PDB file of C-alpha atoms and ligand atoms in Angstrom:
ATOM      1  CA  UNK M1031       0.000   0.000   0.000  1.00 92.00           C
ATOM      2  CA  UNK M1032       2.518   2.926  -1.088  1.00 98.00           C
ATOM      3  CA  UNK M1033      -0.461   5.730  -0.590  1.00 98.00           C
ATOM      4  CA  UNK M1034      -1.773   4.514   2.611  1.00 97.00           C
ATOM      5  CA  UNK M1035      -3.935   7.744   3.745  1.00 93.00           C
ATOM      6  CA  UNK M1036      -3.430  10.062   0.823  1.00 98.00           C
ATOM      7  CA  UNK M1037      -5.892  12.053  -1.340  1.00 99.00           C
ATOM      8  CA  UNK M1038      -5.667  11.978  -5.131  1.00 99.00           C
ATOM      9  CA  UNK M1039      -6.421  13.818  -8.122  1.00 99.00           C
ATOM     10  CA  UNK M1040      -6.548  12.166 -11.764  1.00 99.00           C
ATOM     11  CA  UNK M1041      -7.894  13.792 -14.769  1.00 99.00           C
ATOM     12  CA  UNK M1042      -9.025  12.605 -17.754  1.00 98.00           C
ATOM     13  CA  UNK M1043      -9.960   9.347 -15.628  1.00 98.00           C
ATOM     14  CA  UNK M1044     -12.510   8.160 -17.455  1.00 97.00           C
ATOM     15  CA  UNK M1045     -10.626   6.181 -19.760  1.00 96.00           C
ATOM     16  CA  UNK M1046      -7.116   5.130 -21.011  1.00 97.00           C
ATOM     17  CA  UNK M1047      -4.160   5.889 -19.032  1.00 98.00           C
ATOM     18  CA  UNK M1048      -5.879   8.189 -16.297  1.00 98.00           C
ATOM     19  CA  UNK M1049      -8.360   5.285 -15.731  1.00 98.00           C
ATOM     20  CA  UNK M1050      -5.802   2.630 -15.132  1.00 98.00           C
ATOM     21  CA  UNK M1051      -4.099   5.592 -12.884  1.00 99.00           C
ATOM     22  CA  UNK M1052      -6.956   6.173 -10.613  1.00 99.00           C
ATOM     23  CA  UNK M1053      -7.362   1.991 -10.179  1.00 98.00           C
ATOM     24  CA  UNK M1054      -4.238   1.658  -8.976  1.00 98.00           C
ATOM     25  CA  UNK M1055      -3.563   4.931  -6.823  1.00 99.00           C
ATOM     26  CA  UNK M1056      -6.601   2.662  -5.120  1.00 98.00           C
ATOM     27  CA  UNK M1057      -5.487  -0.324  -5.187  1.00 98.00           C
ATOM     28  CA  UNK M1058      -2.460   1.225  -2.801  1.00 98.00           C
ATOM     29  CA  UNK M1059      -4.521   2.925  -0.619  1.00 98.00           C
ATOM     30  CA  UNK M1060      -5.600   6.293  -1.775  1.00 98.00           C
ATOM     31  CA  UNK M1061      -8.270   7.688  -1.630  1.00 98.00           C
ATOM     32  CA  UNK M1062      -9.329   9.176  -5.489  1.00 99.00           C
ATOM     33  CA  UNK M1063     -11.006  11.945  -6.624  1.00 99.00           C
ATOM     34  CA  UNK M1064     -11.474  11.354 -10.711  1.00 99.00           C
ATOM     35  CA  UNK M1065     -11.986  14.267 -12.738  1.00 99.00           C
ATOM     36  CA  UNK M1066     -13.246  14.620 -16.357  1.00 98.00           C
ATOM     37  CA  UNK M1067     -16.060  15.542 -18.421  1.00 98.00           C
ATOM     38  CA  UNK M1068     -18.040  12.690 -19.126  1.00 95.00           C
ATOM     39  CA  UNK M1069     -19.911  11.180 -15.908  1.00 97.00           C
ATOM     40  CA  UNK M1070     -20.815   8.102 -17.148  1.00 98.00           C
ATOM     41  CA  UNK M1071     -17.483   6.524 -17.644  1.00 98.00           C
ATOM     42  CA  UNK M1072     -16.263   8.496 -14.685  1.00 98.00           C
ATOM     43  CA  UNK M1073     -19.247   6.807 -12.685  1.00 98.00           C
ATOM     44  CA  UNK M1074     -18.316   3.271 -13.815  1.00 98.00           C
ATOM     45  CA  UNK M1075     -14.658   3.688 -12.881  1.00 98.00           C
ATOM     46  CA  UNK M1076     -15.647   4.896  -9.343  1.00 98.00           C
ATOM     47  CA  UNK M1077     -17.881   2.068  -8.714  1.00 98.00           C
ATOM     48  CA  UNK M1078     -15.197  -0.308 -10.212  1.00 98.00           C
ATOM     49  CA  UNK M1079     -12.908   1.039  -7.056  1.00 98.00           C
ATOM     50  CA  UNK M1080     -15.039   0.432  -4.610  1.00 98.00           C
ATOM     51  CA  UNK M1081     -16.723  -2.786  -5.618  1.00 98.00           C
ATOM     52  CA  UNK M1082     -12.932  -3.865  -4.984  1.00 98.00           C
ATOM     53  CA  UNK M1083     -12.866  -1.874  -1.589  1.00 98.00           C
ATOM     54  CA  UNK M1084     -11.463   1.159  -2.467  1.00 98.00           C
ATOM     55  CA  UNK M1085     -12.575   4.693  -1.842  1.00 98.00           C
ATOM     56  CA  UNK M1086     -13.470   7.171  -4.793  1.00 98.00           C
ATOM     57  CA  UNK M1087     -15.522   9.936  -6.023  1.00 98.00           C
ATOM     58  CA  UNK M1088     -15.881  11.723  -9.424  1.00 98.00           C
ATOM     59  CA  UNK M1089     -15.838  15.681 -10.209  1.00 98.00           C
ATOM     60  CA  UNK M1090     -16.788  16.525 -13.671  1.00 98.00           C
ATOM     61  CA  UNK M1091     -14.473  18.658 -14.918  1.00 98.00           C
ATOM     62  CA  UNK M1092     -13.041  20.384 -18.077  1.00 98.00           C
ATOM     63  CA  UNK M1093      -9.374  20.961 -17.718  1.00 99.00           C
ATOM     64  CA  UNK M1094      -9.597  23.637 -20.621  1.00 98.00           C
ATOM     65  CA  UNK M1095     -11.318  25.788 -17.842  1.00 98.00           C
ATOM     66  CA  UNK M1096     -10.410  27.183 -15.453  1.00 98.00           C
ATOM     67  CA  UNK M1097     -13.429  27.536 -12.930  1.00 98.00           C
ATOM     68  CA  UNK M1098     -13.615  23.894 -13.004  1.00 99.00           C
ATOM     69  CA  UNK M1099     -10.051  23.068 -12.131  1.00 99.00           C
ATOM     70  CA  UNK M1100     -10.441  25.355  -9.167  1.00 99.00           C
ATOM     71  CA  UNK M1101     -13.683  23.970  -8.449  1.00 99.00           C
ATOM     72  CA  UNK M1102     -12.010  20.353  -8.570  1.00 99.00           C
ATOM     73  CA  UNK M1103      -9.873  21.214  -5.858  1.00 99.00           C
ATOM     74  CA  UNK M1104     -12.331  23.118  -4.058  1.00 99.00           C
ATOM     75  CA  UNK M1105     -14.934  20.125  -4.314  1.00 99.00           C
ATOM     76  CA  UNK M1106     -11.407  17.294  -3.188  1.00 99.00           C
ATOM     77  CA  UNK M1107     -10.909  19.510   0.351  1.00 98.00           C
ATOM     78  CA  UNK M1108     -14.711  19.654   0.804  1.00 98.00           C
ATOM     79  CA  UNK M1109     -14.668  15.838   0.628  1.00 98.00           C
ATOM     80  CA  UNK M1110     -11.479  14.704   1.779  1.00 98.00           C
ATOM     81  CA  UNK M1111     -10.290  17.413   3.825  1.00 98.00           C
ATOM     82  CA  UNK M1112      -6.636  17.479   2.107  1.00 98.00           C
ATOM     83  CA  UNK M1113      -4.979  16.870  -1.330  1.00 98.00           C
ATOM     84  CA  UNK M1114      -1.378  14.934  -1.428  1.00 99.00           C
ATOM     85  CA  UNK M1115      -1.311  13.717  -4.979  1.00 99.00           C
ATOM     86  CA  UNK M1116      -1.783  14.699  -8.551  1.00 99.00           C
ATOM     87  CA  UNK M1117      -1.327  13.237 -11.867  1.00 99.00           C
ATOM     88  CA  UNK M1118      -2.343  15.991 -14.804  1.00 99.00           C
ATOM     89  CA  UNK M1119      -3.550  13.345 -17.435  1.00 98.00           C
ATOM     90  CA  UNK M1120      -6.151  14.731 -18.764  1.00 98.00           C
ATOM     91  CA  UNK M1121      -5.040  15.469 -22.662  1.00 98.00           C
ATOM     92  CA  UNK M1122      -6.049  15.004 -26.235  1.00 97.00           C
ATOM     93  CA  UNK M1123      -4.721  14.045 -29.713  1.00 96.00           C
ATOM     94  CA  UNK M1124      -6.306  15.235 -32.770  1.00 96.00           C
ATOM     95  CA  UNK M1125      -5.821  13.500 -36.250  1.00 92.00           C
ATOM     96  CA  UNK M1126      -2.045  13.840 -37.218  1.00 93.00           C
ATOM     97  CA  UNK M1127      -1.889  16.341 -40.076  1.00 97.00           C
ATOM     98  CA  UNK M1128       1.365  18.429 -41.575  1.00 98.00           C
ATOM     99  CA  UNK M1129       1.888  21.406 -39.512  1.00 98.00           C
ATOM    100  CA  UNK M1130       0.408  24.090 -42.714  1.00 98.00           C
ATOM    101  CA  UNK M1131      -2.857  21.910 -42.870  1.00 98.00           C
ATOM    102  CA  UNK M1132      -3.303  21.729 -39.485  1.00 97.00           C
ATOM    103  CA  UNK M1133      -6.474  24.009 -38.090  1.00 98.00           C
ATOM    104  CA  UNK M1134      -6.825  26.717 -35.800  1.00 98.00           C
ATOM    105  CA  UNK M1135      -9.191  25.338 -34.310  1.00 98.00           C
ATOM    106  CA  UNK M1136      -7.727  21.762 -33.651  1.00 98.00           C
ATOM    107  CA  UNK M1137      -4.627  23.934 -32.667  1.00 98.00           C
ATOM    108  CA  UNK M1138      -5.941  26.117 -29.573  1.00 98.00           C
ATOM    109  CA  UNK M1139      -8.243  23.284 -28.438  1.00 98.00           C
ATOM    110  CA  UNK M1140      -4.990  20.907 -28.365  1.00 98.00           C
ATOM    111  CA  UNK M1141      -2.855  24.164 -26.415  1.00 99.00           C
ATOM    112  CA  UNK M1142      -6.717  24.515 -24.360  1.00 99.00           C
ATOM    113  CA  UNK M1143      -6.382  21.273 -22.830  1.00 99.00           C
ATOM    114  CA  UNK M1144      -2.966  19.346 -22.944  1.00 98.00           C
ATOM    115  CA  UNK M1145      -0.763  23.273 -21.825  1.00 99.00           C
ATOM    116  CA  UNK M1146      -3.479  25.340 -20.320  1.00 99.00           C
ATOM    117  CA  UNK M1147      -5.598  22.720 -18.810  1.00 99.00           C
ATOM    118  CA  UNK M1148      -2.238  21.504 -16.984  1.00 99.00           C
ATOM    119  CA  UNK M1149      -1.243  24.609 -15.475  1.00 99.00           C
ATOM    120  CA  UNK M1150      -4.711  25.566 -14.309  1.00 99.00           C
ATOM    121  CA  UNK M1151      -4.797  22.162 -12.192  1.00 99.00           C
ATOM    122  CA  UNK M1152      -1.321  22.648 -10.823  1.00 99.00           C
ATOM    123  CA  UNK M1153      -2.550  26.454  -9.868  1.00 99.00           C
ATOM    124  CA  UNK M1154      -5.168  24.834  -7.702  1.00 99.00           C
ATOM    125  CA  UNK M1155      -3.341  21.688  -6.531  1.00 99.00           C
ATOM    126  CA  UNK M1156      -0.292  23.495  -5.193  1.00 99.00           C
ATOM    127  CA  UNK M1157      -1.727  25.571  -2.169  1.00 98.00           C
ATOM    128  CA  UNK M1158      -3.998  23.165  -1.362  1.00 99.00           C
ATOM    129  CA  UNK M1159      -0.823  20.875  -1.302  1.00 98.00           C
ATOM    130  CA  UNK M1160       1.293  23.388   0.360  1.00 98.00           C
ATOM    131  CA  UNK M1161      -1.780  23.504   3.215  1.00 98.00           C
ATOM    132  CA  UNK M1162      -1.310  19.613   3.619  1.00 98.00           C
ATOM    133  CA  UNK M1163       2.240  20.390   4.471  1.00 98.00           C
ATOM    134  CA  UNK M1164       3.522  18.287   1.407  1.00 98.00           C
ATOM    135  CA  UNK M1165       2.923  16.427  -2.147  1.00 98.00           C
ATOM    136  CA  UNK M1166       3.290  15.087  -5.418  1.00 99.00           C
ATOM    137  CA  UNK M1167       2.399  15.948  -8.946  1.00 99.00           C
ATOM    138  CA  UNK M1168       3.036  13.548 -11.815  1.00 99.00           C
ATOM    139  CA  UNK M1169       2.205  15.123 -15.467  1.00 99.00           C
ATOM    140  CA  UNK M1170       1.679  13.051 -18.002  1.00 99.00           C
ATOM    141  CA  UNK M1171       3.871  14.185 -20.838  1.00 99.00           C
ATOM    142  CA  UNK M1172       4.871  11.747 -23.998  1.00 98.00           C
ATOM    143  CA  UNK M1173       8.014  10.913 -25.936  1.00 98.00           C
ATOM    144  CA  UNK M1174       6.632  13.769 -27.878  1.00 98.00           C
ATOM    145  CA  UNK M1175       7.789  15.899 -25.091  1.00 98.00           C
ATOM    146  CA  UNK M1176      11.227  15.080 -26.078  1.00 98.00           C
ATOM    147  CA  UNK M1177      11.618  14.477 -29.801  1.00 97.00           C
ATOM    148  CA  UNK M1178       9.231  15.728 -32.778  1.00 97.00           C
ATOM    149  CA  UNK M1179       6.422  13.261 -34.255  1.00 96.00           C
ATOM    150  CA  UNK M1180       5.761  14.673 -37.602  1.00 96.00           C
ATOM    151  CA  UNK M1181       2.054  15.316 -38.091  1.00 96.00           C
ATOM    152  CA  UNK M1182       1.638  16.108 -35.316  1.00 97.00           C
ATOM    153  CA  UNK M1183       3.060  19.696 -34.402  1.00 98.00           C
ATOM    154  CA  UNK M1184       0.346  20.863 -31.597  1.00 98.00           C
ATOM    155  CA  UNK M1185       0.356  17.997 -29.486  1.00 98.00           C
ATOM    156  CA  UNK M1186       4.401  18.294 -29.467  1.00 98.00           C
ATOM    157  CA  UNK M1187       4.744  21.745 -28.640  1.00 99.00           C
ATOM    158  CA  UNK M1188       2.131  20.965 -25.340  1.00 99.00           C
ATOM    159  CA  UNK M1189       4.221  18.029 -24.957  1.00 99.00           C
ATOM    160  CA  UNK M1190       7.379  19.893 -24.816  1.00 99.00           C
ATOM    161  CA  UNK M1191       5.885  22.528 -22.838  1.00 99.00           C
ATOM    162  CA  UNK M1192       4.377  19.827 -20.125  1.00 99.00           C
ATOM    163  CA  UNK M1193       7.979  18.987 -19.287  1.00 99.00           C
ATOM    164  CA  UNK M1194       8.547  22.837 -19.077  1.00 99.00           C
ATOM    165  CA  UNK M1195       6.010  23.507 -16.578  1.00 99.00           C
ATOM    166  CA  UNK M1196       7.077  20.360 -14.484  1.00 99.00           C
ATOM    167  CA  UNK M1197      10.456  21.300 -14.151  1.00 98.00           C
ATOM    168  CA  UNK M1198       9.986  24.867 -13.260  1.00 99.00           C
ATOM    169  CA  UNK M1199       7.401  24.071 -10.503  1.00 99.00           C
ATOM    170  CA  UNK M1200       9.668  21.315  -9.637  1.00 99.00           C
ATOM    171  CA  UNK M1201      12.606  24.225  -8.654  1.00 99.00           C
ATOM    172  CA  UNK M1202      10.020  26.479  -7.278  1.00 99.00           C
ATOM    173  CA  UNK M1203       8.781  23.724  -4.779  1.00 99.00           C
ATOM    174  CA  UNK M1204      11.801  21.729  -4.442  1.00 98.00           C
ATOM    175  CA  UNK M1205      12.099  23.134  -0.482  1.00 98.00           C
ATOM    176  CA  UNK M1206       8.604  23.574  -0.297  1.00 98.00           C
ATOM    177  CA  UNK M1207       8.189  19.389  -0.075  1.00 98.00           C
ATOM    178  CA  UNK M1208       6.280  19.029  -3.308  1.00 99.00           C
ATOM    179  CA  UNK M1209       7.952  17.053  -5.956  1.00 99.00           C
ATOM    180  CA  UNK M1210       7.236  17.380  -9.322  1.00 99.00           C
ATOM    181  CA  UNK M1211       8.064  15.038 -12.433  1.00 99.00           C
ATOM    182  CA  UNK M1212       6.712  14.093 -15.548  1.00 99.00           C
ATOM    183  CA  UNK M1213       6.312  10.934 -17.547  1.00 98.00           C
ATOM    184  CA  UNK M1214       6.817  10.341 -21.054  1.00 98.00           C
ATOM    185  CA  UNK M1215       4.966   7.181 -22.425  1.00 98.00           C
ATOM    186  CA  UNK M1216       5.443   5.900 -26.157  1.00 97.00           C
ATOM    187  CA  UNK M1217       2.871   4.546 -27.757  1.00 95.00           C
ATOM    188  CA  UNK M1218       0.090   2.802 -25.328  1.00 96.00           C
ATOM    189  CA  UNK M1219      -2.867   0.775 -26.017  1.00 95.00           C
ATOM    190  CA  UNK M1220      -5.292   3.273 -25.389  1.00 95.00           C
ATOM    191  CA  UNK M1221      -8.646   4.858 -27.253  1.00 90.00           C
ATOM    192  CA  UNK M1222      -6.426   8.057 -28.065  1.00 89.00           C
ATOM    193  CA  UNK M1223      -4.754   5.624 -29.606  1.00 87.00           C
ATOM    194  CA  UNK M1224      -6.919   3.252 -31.543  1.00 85.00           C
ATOM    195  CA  UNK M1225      -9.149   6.436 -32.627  1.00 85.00           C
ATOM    196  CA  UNK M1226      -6.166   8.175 -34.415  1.00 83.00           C
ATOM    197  CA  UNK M1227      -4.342   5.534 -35.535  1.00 83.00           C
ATOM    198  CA  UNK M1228      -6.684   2.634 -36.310  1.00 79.00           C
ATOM    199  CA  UNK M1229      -4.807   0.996 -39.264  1.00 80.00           C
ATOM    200  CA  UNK M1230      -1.480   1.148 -37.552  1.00 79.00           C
ATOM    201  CA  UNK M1231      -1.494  -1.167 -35.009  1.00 81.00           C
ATOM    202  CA  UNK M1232       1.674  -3.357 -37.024  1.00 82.00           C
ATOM    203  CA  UNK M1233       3.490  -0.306 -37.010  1.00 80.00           C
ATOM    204  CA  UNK M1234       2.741   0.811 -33.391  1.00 80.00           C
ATOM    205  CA  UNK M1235       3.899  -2.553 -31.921  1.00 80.00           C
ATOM    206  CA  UNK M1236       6.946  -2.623 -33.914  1.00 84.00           C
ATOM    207  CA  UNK M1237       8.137   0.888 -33.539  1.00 86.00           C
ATOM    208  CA  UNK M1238       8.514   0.308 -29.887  1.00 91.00           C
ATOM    209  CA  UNK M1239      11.837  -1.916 -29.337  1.00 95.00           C
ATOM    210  CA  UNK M1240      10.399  -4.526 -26.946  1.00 95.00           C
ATOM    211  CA  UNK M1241       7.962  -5.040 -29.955  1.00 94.00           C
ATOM    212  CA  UNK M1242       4.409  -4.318 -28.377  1.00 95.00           C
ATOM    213  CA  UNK M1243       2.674  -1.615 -27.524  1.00 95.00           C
ATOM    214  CA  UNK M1244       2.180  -0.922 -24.036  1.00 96.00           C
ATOM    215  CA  UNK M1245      -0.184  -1.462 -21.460  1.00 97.00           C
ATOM    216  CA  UNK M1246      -2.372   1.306 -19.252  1.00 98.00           C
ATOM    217  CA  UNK M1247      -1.306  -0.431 -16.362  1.00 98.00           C
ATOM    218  CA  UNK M1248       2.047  -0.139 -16.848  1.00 98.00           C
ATOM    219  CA  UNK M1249       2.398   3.467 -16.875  1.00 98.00           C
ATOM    220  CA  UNK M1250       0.415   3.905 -13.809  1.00 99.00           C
ATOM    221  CA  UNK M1251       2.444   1.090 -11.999  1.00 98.00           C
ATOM    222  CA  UNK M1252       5.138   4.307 -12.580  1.00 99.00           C
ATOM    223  CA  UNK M1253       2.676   7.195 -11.826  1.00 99.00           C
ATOM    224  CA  UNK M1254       2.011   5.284  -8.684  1.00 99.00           C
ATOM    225  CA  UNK M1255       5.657   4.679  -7.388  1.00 98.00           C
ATOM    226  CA  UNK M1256       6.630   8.604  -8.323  1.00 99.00           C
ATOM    227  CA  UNK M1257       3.542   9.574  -6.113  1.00 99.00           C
ATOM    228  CA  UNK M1258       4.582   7.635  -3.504  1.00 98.00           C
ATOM    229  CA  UNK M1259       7.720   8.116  -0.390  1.00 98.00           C
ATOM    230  CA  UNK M1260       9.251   5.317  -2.300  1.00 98.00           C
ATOM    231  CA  UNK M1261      10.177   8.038  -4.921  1.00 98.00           C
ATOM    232  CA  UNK M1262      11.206  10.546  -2.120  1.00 98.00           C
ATOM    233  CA  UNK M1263      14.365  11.838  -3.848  1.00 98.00           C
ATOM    234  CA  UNK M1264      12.811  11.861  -7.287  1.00 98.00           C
ATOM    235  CA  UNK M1265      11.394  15.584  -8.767  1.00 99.00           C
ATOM    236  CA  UNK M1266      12.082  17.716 -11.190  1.00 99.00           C
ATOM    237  CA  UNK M1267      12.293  14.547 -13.670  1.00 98.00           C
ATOM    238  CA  UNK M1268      11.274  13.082 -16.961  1.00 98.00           C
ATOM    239  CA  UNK M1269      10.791   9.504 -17.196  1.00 98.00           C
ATOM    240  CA  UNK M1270      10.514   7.406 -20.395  1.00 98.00           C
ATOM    241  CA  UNK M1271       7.920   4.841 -20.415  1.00 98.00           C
ATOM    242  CA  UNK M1272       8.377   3.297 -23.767  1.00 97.00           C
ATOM    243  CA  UNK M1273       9.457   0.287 -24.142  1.00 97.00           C
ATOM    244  CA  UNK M1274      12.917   1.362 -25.260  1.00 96.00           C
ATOM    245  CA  UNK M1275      11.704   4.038 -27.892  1.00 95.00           C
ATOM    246  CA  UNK M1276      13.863   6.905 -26.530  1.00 94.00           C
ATOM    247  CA  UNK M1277      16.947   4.935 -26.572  1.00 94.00           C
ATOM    248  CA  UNK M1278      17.385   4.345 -30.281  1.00 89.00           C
TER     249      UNK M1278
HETATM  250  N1  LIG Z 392      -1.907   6.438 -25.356  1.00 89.46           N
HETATM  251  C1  LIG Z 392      -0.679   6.793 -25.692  1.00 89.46           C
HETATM  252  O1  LIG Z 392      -0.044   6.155 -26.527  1.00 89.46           O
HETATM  253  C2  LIG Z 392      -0.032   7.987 -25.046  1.00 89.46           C
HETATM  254  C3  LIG Z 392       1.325   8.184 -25.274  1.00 89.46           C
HETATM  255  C4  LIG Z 392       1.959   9.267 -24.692  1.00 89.46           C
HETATM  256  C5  LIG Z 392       1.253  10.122 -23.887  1.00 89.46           C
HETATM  257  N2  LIG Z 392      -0.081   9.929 -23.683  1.00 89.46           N
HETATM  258  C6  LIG Z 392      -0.769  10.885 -22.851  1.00 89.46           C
HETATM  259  O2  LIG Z 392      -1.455  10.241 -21.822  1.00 89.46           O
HETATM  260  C7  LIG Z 392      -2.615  10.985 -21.472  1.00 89.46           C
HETATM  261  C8  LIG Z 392      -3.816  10.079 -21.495  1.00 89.46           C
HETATM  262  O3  LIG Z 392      -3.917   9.556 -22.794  1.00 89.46           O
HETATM  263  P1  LIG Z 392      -4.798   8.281 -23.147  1.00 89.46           P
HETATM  264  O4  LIG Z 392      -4.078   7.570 -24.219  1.00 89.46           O
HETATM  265  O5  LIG Z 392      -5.210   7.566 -21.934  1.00 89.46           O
HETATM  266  O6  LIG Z 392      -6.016   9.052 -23.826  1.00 89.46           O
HETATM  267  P2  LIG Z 392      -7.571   8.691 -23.874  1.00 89.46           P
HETATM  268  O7  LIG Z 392      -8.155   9.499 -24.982  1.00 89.46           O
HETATM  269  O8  LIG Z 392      -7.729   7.243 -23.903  1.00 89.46           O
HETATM  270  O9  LIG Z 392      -8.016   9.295 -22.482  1.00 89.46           O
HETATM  271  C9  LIG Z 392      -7.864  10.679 -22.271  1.00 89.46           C
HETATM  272  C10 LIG Z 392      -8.686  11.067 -21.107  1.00 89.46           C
HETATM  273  O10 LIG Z 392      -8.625  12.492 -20.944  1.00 89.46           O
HETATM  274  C11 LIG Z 392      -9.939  12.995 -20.896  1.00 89.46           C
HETATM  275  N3  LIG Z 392      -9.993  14.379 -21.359  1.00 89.46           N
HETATM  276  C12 LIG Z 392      -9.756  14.840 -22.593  1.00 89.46           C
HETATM  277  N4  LIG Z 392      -9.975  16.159 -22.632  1.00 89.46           N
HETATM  278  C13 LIG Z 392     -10.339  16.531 -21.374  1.00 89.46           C
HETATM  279  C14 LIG Z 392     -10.711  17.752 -20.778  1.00 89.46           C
HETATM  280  N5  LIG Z 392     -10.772  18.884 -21.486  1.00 89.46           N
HETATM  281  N6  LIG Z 392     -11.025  17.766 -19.459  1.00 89.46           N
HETATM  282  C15 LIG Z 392     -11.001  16.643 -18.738  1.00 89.46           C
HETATM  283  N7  LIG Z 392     -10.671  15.440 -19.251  1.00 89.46           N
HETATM  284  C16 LIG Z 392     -10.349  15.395 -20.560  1.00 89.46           C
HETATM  285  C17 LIG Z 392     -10.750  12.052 -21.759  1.00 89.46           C
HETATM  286  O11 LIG Z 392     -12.117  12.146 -21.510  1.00 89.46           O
HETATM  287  C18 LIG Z 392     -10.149  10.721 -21.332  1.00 89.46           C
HETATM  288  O12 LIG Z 392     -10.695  10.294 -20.112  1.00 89.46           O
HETATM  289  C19 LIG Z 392      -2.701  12.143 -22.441  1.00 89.46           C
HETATM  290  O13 LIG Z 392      -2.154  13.308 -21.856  1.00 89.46           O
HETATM  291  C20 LIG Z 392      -1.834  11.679 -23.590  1.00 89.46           C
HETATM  292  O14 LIG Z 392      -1.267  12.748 -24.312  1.00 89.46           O
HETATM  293  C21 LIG Z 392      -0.733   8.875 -24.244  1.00 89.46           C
END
């Protein structure tokens, strides 16, 4: 049980990633509060936590604004009474297209929720962190947050600029006993995934050098340990999960 007695945020919990996230933050102990904007999926993954004896509630939220990120936090201390943890999932991937093609639109919705929907959840998370004496955020960046992926400009730049934002708040909390880090999966068997990519799943499981495309599971079995004391030295970081993709 590494989160014996904590309080958690995920967004974007409702499926994916986030979802296996908030299942396992449960599984060791904490106590979840899932955030995203559809409450039907976010309904089923909260009773799936506590039919196995966990403790969980949803808060529908929209990470693209504002009032809702602050009301997330707002609605986790009414609840709970504290917040420890945080892992900033919530993000999107629209259809990859070369950068001159690529539309407005698609553009500031992509900056709307994988940049600004980020920082408006950390600008809520952090006092009510700092109040609890302590915590952790884990952002959920990509191995487009390192290298380019061409076709798909926006969701690179936000990449790139998750692993910005971590590392600054990482510095300006380092003494302040939150930790900060980001994680950079490759590709992960996911419905962001299968929607934008649904002809490609030869290519996806090849590209990746231990020749399969991951598992949800397995990047929250890493969200989980860099939430947790066992990653007490750990912030300020980026860490591939990716099946060996960053080390070609
Ligand atoms: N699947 C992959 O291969 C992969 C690889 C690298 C990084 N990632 C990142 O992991 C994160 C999760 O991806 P996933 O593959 O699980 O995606 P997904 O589409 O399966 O799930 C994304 C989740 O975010 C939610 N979401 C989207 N916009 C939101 C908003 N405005 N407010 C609140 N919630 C919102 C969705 O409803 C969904 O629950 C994303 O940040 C993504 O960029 C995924």
């Amino acid at each position: 049980m590494l989160l014996e007695n904590k309080v958690a945020i995920v967004t974007g919990a409702s499926l994916g990633i986030g979802r296996a996230v908030a299942i396992d933050y449960a599984a060791n102990g904490a106590r979840v509060v899932l955030a995203g904007r559809k409450e039907g999926p976010l309904q089923e993954v909260v009773a799936l936590i506590k039919a196995a004896g966990g403790d969980a509630i949803y808060v529908r939220t929209d990470v693209s604004v504002p009032a809702d990120c602050k009301h997330l936090v707002e609605a986790t201390l009414d609840h709970y009474g504290r917040l420890d943890i945080a892992c900033n999932n919530a993000g999107i991937l629209k259809q990859p297209l070369d950068t001159d093609l690529f539309s407005i639109e698609d553009w500031q919705e992509t900056v709307n929720i994988n940049l600004n929907g980020m920082f408006y959840c950390m600008k809520y998370e952090i006092p009510a962190m700092l109040a609890a004496g302590g915590g952790a955020i884990v952002n959920m960046s990509s191995v487009g947050g390192k290298i380019a992926l061409p076709g798909l400009a926006a969701y690179v730049a936000t990449k790139h600029a998750n692993v910005g934002l971590t590392i600054t708040a990482a510095l300006e909390y380092a003494e302040r006993n939150i930790r900060v880090n980001a994680v950079g999966p490759a590709y992960i068997e996911t419905p962001l995934v299968s929607t934008n990519f649904p002809d490609m799943w030869d290519i996806l499981n090849s590209s990746q050098p231990i020749g399969r495309i991951g598992q949800p599971e397995e990047v929250a079995h890493l969200v989980t340990f860099l939430s947790s004391h066992k990653a007490s030295f750990a912030t300020g970081g980026y860490y591939p999960i990716d099946g060996g993709f960053m080390a070609r």
